């Protein structure tokens, strides 16, 4: 799955909807770590292109955790006023050339620096579930994975800890410095 990917590589990220339409394209993310279960990347002030053609840039550095066997991905956002997480309920990722691809299923979890969290986009999920005919099995998996994700937040399981994010942030800075030299 990762044969052609190595630490330091730059990958694009393509987010799709269940019906196969592209939802968002994210500019480069630098690969920081590759394990059998997780691909860790980072980006900073990256350009995002939405499905309607609008573009904007993220405001901060993010450490991105993509899972091979979990139905979510996690963005640790290093903001001026603390470490936030934005978690997408999404299909496990695949690599296609130099592109990370996954299907976004609308439900999101926002985690705040104090550990509190909020579930986002329930109405969007309900709408797309009906419009795109999510099966009852898929609906069960997505809701189960949301619960699984919430439990990981509650017990501060990796990557919901400052130490893990700091380690990857330092690695990202080192890779950037090495590119300059």
GROMACS .gro file of C-alpha atoms in nm:
model
  181
    1UNK     CA    1   0.000   0.000   0.000
    2UNK     CA    2   0.283   0.242   0.083
    3UNK     CA    3   0.558   0.090  -0.130
    4UNK     CA    4   0.623   0.414  -0.320
    5UNK     CA    5   0.576   0.653  -0.026
    6UNK     CA    6   0.855   0.759   0.209
    7UNK     CA    7   0.903   1.010   0.490
    8UNK     CA    8   0.951   1.357   0.344
    9UNK     CA    9   0.736   1.293   0.036
   10UNK     CA   10   0.471   1.549  -0.052
   11UNK     CA   11   0.121   1.417  -0.116
   12UNK     CA   12  -0.205   1.575  -0.220
   13UNK     CA   13  -0.526   1.492  -0.035
   14UNK     CA   14  -0.852   1.429  -0.221
   15UNK     CA   15  -1.174   1.406  -0.025
   16UNK     CA   16  -1.476   1.247  -0.196
   17UNK     CA   17  -1.843   1.205  -0.121
   18UNK     CA   18  -2.014   0.864  -0.111
   19UNK     CA   19  -2.139   0.906  -0.469
   20UNK     CA   20  -1.782   0.946  -0.597
   21UNK     CA   21  -1.789   1.320  -0.652
   22UNK     CA   22  -1.488   1.518  -0.539
   23UNK     CA   23  -1.560   1.731  -0.233
   24UNK     CA   24  -1.227   1.898  -0.157
   25UNK     CA   25  -0.867   1.894  -0.275
   26UNK     CA   26  -0.595   1.985  -0.033
   27UNK     CA   27  -0.251   2.100  -0.139
   28UNK     CA   28   0.068   1.935  -0.030
   29UNK     CA   29   0.109   1.744   0.294
   30UNK     CA   30   0.451   1.620   0.401
   31UNK     CA   31   0.475   1.255   0.510
   32UNK     CA   32   0.611   1.231   0.866
   33UNK     CA   33   0.555   0.867   0.956
   34UNK     CA   34   0.435   0.546   0.796
   35UNK     CA   35   0.317   0.251   1.005
   36UNK     CA   36   0.107  -0.051   0.907
   37UNK     CA   37  -0.202   0.125   1.048
   38UNK     CA   38  -0.144   0.501   1.023
   39UNK     CA   39  -0.003   0.752   0.778
   40UNK     CA   40   0.100   1.075   0.951
   41UNK     CA   41   0.148   1.394   0.751
   42UNK     CA   42   0.171   1.768   0.817
   43UNK     CA   43   0.095   2.084   0.631
   44UNK     CA   44   0.096   2.455   0.699
   45UNK     CA   45  -0.133   2.722   0.557
   46UNK     CA   46  -0.226   2.486   0.277
   47UNK     CA   47  -0.457   2.579  -0.010
   48UNK     CA   48  -0.793   2.401  -0.014
   49UNK     CA   49  -1.010   2.385  -0.326
   50UNK     CA   50  -1.379   2.320  -0.258
   51UNK     CA   51  -1.611   2.130  -0.493
   52UNK     CA   52  -1.755   2.457  -0.624
   53UNK     CA   53  -1.410   2.589  -0.718
   54UNK     CA   54  -1.370   2.827  -0.426
   55UNK     CA   55  -1.025   2.826  -0.266
   56UNK     CA   56  -0.894   2.930   0.072
   57UNK     CA   57  -0.593   2.860   0.292
   58UNK     CA   58  -0.579   2.699   0.631
   59UNK     CA   59  -0.454   2.931   0.903
   60UNK     CA   60  -0.211   2.707   1.089
   61UNK     CA   61   0.007   2.400   1.090
   62UNK     CA   62  -0.183   2.073   1.112
   63UNK     CA   63  -0.065   1.721   1.187
   64UNK     CA   64  -0.283   1.476   0.992
   65UNK     CA   65  -0.352   1.117   1.095
   66UNK     CA   66  -0.496   0.889   0.827
   67UNK     CA   67  -0.598   0.537   0.928
   68UNK     CA   68  -0.589   0.222   0.721
   69UNK     CA   69  -0.854   0.036   0.923
   70UNK     CA   70  -1.048   0.309   1.106
   71UNK     CA   71  -1.341   0.505   0.967
   72UNK     CA   72  -1.208   0.849   1.058
   73UNK     CA   73  -0.912   1.078   1.010
   74UNK     CA   74  -0.781   1.334   1.256
   75UNK     CA   75  -0.632   1.679   1.207
   76UNK     CA   76  -0.444   1.821   1.504
   77UNK     CA   77  -0.450   2.197   1.454
   78UNK     CA   78  -0.176   2.396   1.626
   79UNK     CA   79  -0.356   2.725   1.682
   80UNK     CA   80  -0.219   3.029   1.867
   81UNK     CA   81  -0.460   2.965   2.153
   82UNK     CA   82  -0.418   2.590   2.191
   83UNK     CA   83  -0.429   2.248   2.033
   84UNK     CA   84  -0.758   2.175   1.859
   85UNK     CA   85  -0.861   1.860   1.672
   86UNK     CA   86  -1.091   1.831   1.376
   87UNK     CA   87  -1.197   1.472   1.318
   88UNK     CA   88  -1.374   1.356   1.003
   89UNK     CA   89  -1.587   1.044   1.003
   90UNK     CA   90  -1.454   0.902   0.679
   91UNK     CA   91  -1.360   0.584   0.501
   92UNK     CA   92  -1.016   0.435   0.560
   93UNK     CA   93  -0.773   0.608   0.326
   94UNK     CA   94  -0.611   0.470   0.012
   95UNK     CA   95  -0.302   0.588  -0.172
   96UNK     CA   96  -0.330   0.644  -0.546
   97UNK     CA   97   0.007   0.752  -0.682
   98UNK     CA   98   0.097   1.055  -0.472
   99UNK     CA   99  -0.260   1.121  -0.358
  100UNK     CA  100  -0.429   1.028  -0.030
  101UNK     CA  101  -0.795   0.953  -0.101
  102UNK     CA  102  -1.089   0.899   0.131
  103UNK     CA  103  -1.468   0.936   0.142
  104UNK     CA  104  -1.601   1.196   0.384
  105UNK     CA  105  -1.925   1.107   0.561
  106UNK     CA  106  -2.008   1.454   0.695
  107UNK     CA  107  -2.015   1.378   1.067
  108UNK     CA  108  -1.728   1.560   1.234
  109UNK     CA  109  -1.596   1.588   1.585
  110UNK     CA  110  -1.439   1.913   1.705
  111UNK     CA  111  -1.214   1.870   2.009
  112UNK     CA  112  -1.112   2.174   2.212
  113UNK     CA  113  -0.789   2.227   2.410
  114UNK     CA  114  -0.961   2.146   2.740
  115UNK     CA  115  -1.073   1.806   2.607
  116UNK     CA  116  -1.437   1.898   2.554
  117UNK     CA  117  -1.586   1.819   2.216
  118UNK     CA  118  -1.879   1.886   1.990
  119UNK     CA  119  -2.035   1.668   1.717
  120UNK     CA  120  -2.081   1.869   1.397
  121UNK     CA  121  -2.285   1.838   1.078
  122UNK     CA  122  -2.554   1.594   1.191
  123UNK     CA  123  -2.811   1.748   0.956
  124UNK     CA  124  -2.570   1.728   0.660
  125UNK     CA  125  -2.511   1.361   0.746
  126UNK     CA  126  -2.884   1.291   0.763
  127UNK     CA  127  -2.940   1.466   0.428
  128UNK     CA  128  -2.657   1.282   0.247
  129UNK     CA  129  -2.754   0.950   0.405
  130UNK     CA  130  -3.094   0.979   0.241
  131UNK     CA  131  -2.977   1.141  -0.084
  132UNK     CA  132  -2.690   0.895  -0.144
  133UNK     CA  133  -2.866   0.590  -0.003
  134UNK     CA  134  -2.624   0.489   0.270
  135UNK     CA  135  -2.694   0.129   0.364
  136UNK     CA  136  -2.804   0.047   0.718
  137UNK     CA  137  -2.472  -0.137   0.762
  138UNK     CA  138  -2.274   0.174   0.658
  139UNK     CA  139  -2.488   0.391   0.887
  140UNK     CA  140  -2.412   0.153   1.175
  141UNK     CA  141  -2.035   0.155   1.101
  142UNK     CA  142  -2.019   0.536   1.084
  143UNK     CA  143  -2.211   0.587   1.408
  144UNK     CA  144  -2.009   0.314   1.580
  145UNK     CA  145  -1.685   0.480   1.468
  146UNK     CA  146  -1.806   0.818   1.596
  147UNK     CA  147  -1.857   0.656   1.937
  148UNK     CA  148  -1.515   0.492   1.912
  149UNK     CA  149  -1.358   0.828   1.831
  150UNK     CA  150  -1.532   0.998   2.125
  151UNK     CA  151  -1.397   0.730   2.359
  152UNK     CA  152  -1.042   0.789   2.228
  153UNK     CA  153  -1.085   1.160   2.306
  154UNK     CA  154  -1.215   1.088   2.656
  155UNK     CA  155  -0.917   0.868   2.749
  156UNK     CA  156  -0.669   1.092   2.563
  157UNK     CA  157  -0.556   0.804   2.343
  158UNK     CA  158  -0.294   0.884   2.078
  159UNK     CA  159  -0.309   1.121   1.895
  160UNK     CA  160  -0.523   1.311   2.148
  161UNK     CA  161  -0.224   1.408   2.356
  162UNK     CA  162   0.011   1.704   2.332
  163UNK     CA  163   0.325   1.487   2.341
  164UNK     CA  164   0.242   1.296   2.022
  165UNK     CA  165   0.150   1.611   1.833
  166UNK     CA  166   0.464   1.792   1.956
  167UNK     CA  167   0.682   1.500   1.842
  168UNK     CA  168   0.538   1.512   1.492
  169UNK     CA  169   0.549   1.891   1.479
  170UNK     CA  170   0.922   1.883   1.561
  171UNK     CA  171   0.976   1.622   1.291
  172UNK     CA  172   0.791   1.845   1.043
  173UNK     CA  173   1.012   2.142   1.133
  174UNK     CA  174   1.326   1.929   1.094
  175UNK     CA  175   1.215   1.809   0.750
  176UNK     CA  176   1.145   2.169   0.645
  177UNK     CA  177   1.488   2.280   0.773
  178UNK     CA  178   1.662   1.993   0.591
  179UNK     CA  179   1.492   2.095   0.265
  180UNK     CA  180   1.631   2.450   0.303
  181UNK     CA  181   1.989   2.330   0.356
   0.00000   0.00000   0.00000
